[in-house]
XYZ file of C-alpha atoms in Angstrom:
365
model
C 12.821 5.156 -8.611
C 11.470 8.656 -7.893
C 8.035 8.538 -9.582
C 5.008 7.108 -7.808
C 1.227 6.918 -8.171
C -0.959 6.375 -5.132
C -3.973 4.146 -5.758
C -6.880 5.642 -3.803
C -10.647 5.356 -3.603
C -13.442 4.307 -1.274
C -13.277 0.870 0.353
C -14.356 -2.121 -1.786
C -13.910 -0.449 -5.168
C -11.187 -2.872 -6.317
C -8.005 -0.977 -5.370
C -6.162 -3.926 -3.869
C -7.372 -6.330 -6.554
C -6.031 -3.908 -9.150
C -2.764 -3.463 -7.270
C -2.280 -7.231 -6.969
C -2.770 -7.649 -10.704
C -0.681 -4.587 -11.489
C 2.316 -5.922 -9.635
C 1.511 -9.609 -10.245
C 1.882 -10.247 -6.518
C -0.379 -10.917 -3.577
C 1.333 -8.189 -1.569
C -1.920 -6.336 -0.919
C -4.743 -8.279 0.701
C -7.937 -8.011 -1.369
C -10.896 -8.612 0.927
C -14.540 -7.651 1.037
C -14.394 -5.351 4.043
C -13.151 -1.802 4.651
C -9.594 -1.083 5.801
C -8.127 -4.485 4.861
C -5.077 -2.551 3.626
C -3.678 -0.934 6.751
C -0.192 -0.080 5.508
C 0.535 1.161 2.002
C 1.858 -1.529 -0.302
C 4.439 -0.550 -2.859
C 5.059 -2.240 -6.192
C 7.158 -1.306 -9.191
C 5.901 -2.152 -12.652
C 7.538 -2.032 -16.063
C 6.315 0.625 -18.486
C 5.456 -1.075 -21.812
C 7.705 0.277 -24.581
C 8.263 -1.692 -27.797
C 11.220 0.564 -28.681
C 13.370 -1.008 -25.971
C 13.180 -4.468 -27.515
C 14.031 -3.041 -30.943
C 17.099 -1.295 -29.495
C 18.161 -4.485 -27.741
C 17.823 -6.527 -30.923
C 19.886 -4.083 -32.978
C 22.610 -3.866 -30.301
C 22.481 -7.599 -29.532
C 22.067 -6.691 -25.854
C 22.381 -9.570 -23.386
C 19.514 -8.274 -21.241
C 16.680 -5.773 -21.269
C 15.840 -3.469 -18.357
C 12.613 -1.474 -18.809
C 11.832 1.777 -17.051
C 9.414 1.515 -14.149
C 6.657 3.307 -12.279
C 5.958 2.836 -8.601
C 2.400 2.218 -7.438
C 1.355 2.572 -3.806
C -1.827 0.831 -2.664
C -3.419 3.141 -0.098
C -6.310 1.935 2.053
C -9.820 3.207 1.376
C -10.855 6.698 2.353
C -14.324 7.286 3.786
C -16.544 10.297 4.333
C -15.041 12.268 7.224
C -11.452 11.127 6.601
C -10.232 14.735 6.834
C -11.578 14.772 10.397
C -9.901 11.454 11.187
C -12.826 9.127 10.393
C -11.825 5.553 9.581
C -8.054 5.660 9.343
C -8.180 9.001 7.589
C -5.212 10.892 9.006
C -2.829 7.999 8.396
C -4.045 7.461 4.836
C -4.005 11.149 3.947
C -0.394 11.226 5.092
C 0.476 8.378 2.715
C -1.133 10.226 -0.199
C 1.057 13.275 0.444
C 4.128 11.190 -0.360
C 3.177 10.218 -3.941
C 3.630 12.208 -7.152
C 0.198 11.514 -8.632
C -3.121 9.957 -7.677
C -4.719 6.997 -9.460
C -8.328 7.169 -8.273
C -10.115 3.821 -8.625
C -13.880 4.256 -8.926
C -16.411 1.434 -8.723
C -18.531 1.218 -11.860
C -20.031 -2.244 -11.368
C -22.903 -3.690 -9.361
C -22.386 -6.841 -7.266
C -24.684 -8.010 -4.510
C -21.860 -9.860 -2.764
C -19.520 -6.835 -2.603
C -20.601 -4.268 -0.028
C -20.585 -0.578 -1.000
C -19.884 1.756 1.928
C -22.439 4.273 0.625
C -25.090 1.621 -0.064
C -25.246 2.043 -3.847
C -23.072 2.436 -6.944
C -22.662 6.074 -7.995
C -19.209 6.897 -9.449
C -19.646 10.685 -9.493
C -20.788 10.771 -5.875
C -17.885 8.508 -4.869
C -15.330 10.696 -6.659
C -16.731 13.816 -5.048
C -16.619 12.164 -1.613
C -12.910 11.398 -1.927
C -12.084 14.747 -3.535
C -13.959 16.592 -0.780
C -11.918 14.833 1.894
C -8.664 15.703 0.140
C -9.794 19.304 -0.323
C -10.815 19.699 3.338
C -7.469 18.294 4.458
C -5.666 20.788 2.198
C -7.799 23.684 3.405
C -7.086 22.947 7.053
C -3.368 22.520 6.372
C -3.008 25.674 4.273
C -5.060 27.900 6.585
C -2.785 26.911 9.431
C 0.363 27.583 7.381
C -0.967 30.829 5.871
C -1.169 32.514 9.277
C 2.501 31.788 9.967
C 3.536 32.845 6.448
C 1.725 36.195 6.692
C 3.274 36.867 10.088
C 6.758 36.335 8.649
C 5.911 38.443 5.575
C 4.832 41.371 7.772
C 8.184 41.062 9.533
C 9.996 41.720 6.249
C 10.873 38.141 5.247
C 11.165 38.347 1.433
C 10.808 34.575 0.981
C 7.601 34.617 3.040
C 6.234 37.503 0.939
C 6.730 35.489 -2.247
C 5.131 32.460 -0.611
C 2.176 34.571 0.549
C 1.525 35.590 -3.067
C 1.478 31.921 -4.025
C -0.762 30.893 -1.135
C -3.444 33.563 -1.684
C -4.981 32.254 -4.964
C -4.613 28.626 -3.846
C -6.400 29.287 -0.570
C -9.151 31.154 -2.428
C -9.632 28.185 -4.762
C -9.853 25.722 -1.874
C -12.344 27.936 -0.027
C -14.459 27.963 -3.201
C -14.403 24.160 -3.317
C -11.906 23.854 -6.189
C -8.734 21.711 -6.063
C -5.387 23.478 -5.679
C -4.236 22.389 -9.159
C -6.870 24.717 -10.691
C -5.627 27.812 -8.857
C -2.630 28.590 -11.052
C -1.844 28.595 -14.759
C -0.301 25.314 -16.004
C 3.156 26.877 -16.340
C 3.135 27.781 -12.617
C 1.903 24.494 -11.182
C 5.400 23.321 -10.300
C 5.438 26.069 -7.679
C 2.653 24.221 -5.860
C 5.029 21.395 -4.969
C 6.443 23.503 -2.125
C 3.008 23.538 -0.466
C 2.662 19.712 -0.489
C -1.056 19.796 -1.140
C -3.095 16.697 -1.936
C -5.334 18.396 -4.505
C -2.331 19.827 -6.357
C -1.384 16.341 -7.538
C -2.437 15.223 -11.027
C -5.260 12.656 -11.009
C -6.064 9.694 -13.238
C -9.520 8.138 -12.852
C -9.692 4.357 -13.219
C -13.209 3.069 -13.856
C -13.401 -0.470 -12.470
C -16.078 -2.148 -14.588
C -17.530 -5.667 -14.666
C -16.086 -8.261 -17.041
C -18.890 -7.867 -19.587
C -18.165 -4.126 -19.869
C -14.378 -4.356 -20.163
C -14.318 -3.753 -23.925
C -17.144 -1.235 -24.272
C -17.673 0.323 -20.850
C -21.086 0.821 -19.280
C -23.466 3.577 -18.236
C -21.622 4.241 -14.972
C -18.180 4.466 -16.598
C -19.686 6.794 -19.217
C -20.830 9.100 -16.396
C -17.339 9.045 -14.935
C -15.789 9.736 -18.351
C -18.027 12.788 -18.745
C -17.116 13.987 -15.244
C -13.400 13.597 -15.991
C -13.643 15.315 -19.390
C -15.392 18.355 -17.884
C -12.467 18.718 -15.494
C -9.754 18.176 -18.068
C -8.805 14.863 -16.448
C -8.134 11.438 -17.949
C -9.999 8.178 -17.379
C -9.109 4.557 -18.118
C -11.616 1.687 -18.044
C -10.363 -1.519 -16.442
C -11.927 -4.712 -15.142
C -9.869 -5.548 -12.066
C -11.403 -9.037 -12.083
C -10.091 -9.692 -15.614
C -6.679 -8.262 -14.762
C -6.512 -10.587 -11.747
C -7.228 -13.552 -14.028
C -4.578 -12.422 -16.503
C -2.017 -12.127 -13.727
C -2.406 -15.867 -13.101
C -1.506 -16.763 -16.705
C 2.231 -17.222 -17.221
C 2.117 -17.890 -20.944
C 1.958 -14.834 -23.243
C -0.013 -16.788 -25.876
C -2.613 -17.741 -23.256
C -2.977 -14.123 -22.184
C -3.368 -12.982 -25.798
C -5.991 -15.668 -26.437
C -7.889 -14.722 -23.293
C -7.851 -11.025 -24.234
C -8.980 -11.772 -27.792
C -11.904 -13.824 -26.477
C -13.014 -10.777 -24.479
C -12.611 -8.415 -27.439
C -9.633 -6.621 -25.884
C -6.512 -5.577 -27.807
C -4.373 -5.090 -24.699
C -4.584 -5.376 -20.950
C -6.203 -2.620 -18.963
C -3.092 -2.530 -16.819
C -0.934 -1.566 -19.785
C -3.288 1.365 -20.351
C -3.128 2.329 -16.678
C 0.675 2.226 -16.638
C 0.981 4.295 -19.815
C -1.614 6.772 -18.602
C 0.267 7.140 -15.296
C 3.465 7.744 -17.220
C 1.772 10.424 -19.331
C 0.019 11.895 -16.290
C 3.385 12.660 -14.699
C 4.640 14.059 -18.040
C 7.504 11.587 -18.179
C 9.617 10.594 -21.152
C 12.032 7.733 -21.786
C 15.624 7.722 -22.966
C 17.753 4.650 -23.577
C 21.290 3.489 -22.949
C 22.114 0.639 -25.281
C 25.084 -1.702 -25.569
C 26.059 -5.367 -25.779
C 25.617 -5.892 -22.029
C 22.157 -4.361 -21.713
C 19.488 -2.166 -23.219
C 18.172 0.058 -20.437
C 15.227 2.465 -20.425
C 15.339 5.461 -18.070
C 12.602 7.781 -16.864
C 12.891 11.578 -16.638
C 10.421 14.441 -16.542
C 9.887 16.147 -19.876
C 12.215 19.154 -20.120
C 15.096 17.491 -18.235
C 18.562 18.563 -19.389
C 21.379 16.153 -20.211
C 23.381 16.399 -16.924
C 20.277 15.700 -14.831
C 19.343 12.803 -17.118
C 22.866 11.436 -16.607
C 22.284 11.723 -12.875
C 19.414 9.241 -13.166
C 22.039 6.622 -13.981
C 24.608 7.669 -11.374
C 25.285 10.852 -9.419
C 28.901 10.853 -10.663
C 27.631 11.127 -14.240
C 25.907 14.402 -13.363
C 28.739 15.808 -11.246
C 31.380 15.164 -13.880
C 29.220 15.648 -16.970
C 31.202 16.608 -20.085
C 28.845 15.896 -22.956
C 26.246 13.466 -24.270
C 26.417 11.463 -27.470
C 22.813 11.423 -28.699
C 21.053 9.460 -31.440
C 17.332 9.834 -32.132
C 15.442 6.532 -31.931
C 14.251 6.737 -35.546
C 17.822 7.313 -36.736
C 19.103 4.446 -34.576
C 16.600 2.082 -36.196
C 16.964 3.403 -39.756
C 20.768 3.104 -39.587
C 20.739 -0.366 -38.041
C 22.193 0.658 -34.693
C 24.857 2.879 -33.155
C 27.696 2.330 -35.611
C 25.438 2.817 -38.595
C 24.108 6.059 -37.090
C 27.670 7.297 -36.494
C 28.694 6.398 -40.062
C 25.674 8.264 -41.403
C 26.468 11.351 -39.332
C 23.305 10.957 -37.248
C 25.041 10.980 -33.864
C 25.082 14.387 -32.188
C 27.367 15.766 -29.471
C 25.252 17.669 -26.951
C 26.289 19.865 -24.034
C 24.872 20.698 -20.635
C 22.002 22.794 -22.036
C 20.640 19.977 -24.178
C 17.043 19.045 -23.324
C 16.602 15.291 -23.578
C 14.000 14.113 -26.092
C 11.718 11.111 -25.796
C 13.388 8.095 -27.397
C 16.944 9.458 -27.365
C 19.705 6.847 -27.265
C 22.343 8.499 -25.073
C 25.920 7.807 -24.085
C 27.334 10.130 -21.433
C 30.924 11.313 -21.220
C 31.977 12.371 -17.720
C 35.022 12.925 -15.542
C 34.997 12.922 -11.750
């Protein structure tokens, strides 16, 4: 799979309820007490993309295989997690393994659902979790920086380059800013080598009550303002509604239920798409009579590496890619029509895959 979002937040904010609905399983126990999720639960979900069904119809594909994102349900963090409070060390370790963080924030009041801080305050809750992640990063990087500087003084050229990377990041953390703010956007990929929690992109998910699912509420508005001031994204979802929808097998029933609530689509579809965009992913397709298949790659991926998503042999023996833009594929009625119209291109190893490309790879191993 290769792309994963860790669902984090304080206990009792709706993480496991959201995860259960997201994956349409009961894999994560949703209970009204802290730490009910001891081990991370992993679920893969299809990324909604209407283009795939269009491609399948035009190619008369026997089956459809959508691209997927992986979500990891990580148990609730609490104040002091960076010092090992609760199950902090274990949970922080799980977060290090994901590509992005989906931070669920409670934006609803309910007398029967305990809040670990005693009241609902989304900004305070976000800052609590972010502080714990930042403190964990600061401790980790301070420890590593000493060893890096020692090697740099000994003439290690790799360590010298790493020391130049560490300096601004450490300064940012010491000032209380996440690592992702320390470098210009075009240099953020360099942060991956440091494996820092606050270097990961973050999506805020405001978990609202059912009555606020369509319009939001005062607490989600506060969270939206907080996210906007930090250049982050926020999605409003009612985990309770999503859990109800997950129990409905019939698409017409789901549509009727959504319409009754004034919703055009599920909150989960918005979460999945936002996660996809958060990781800066794009989709290409392989289409034929057997199947129409969507594949996920990071924006900027070149053709051989995209071929490698299908099979390592495709990348090793890459010769060229036959590429058709999605709009051309549709306008010409499919692959043969696009070829007849001269809309199929032959691309080499330097070709950067575009979102929506229909690709056929030529290779020789």
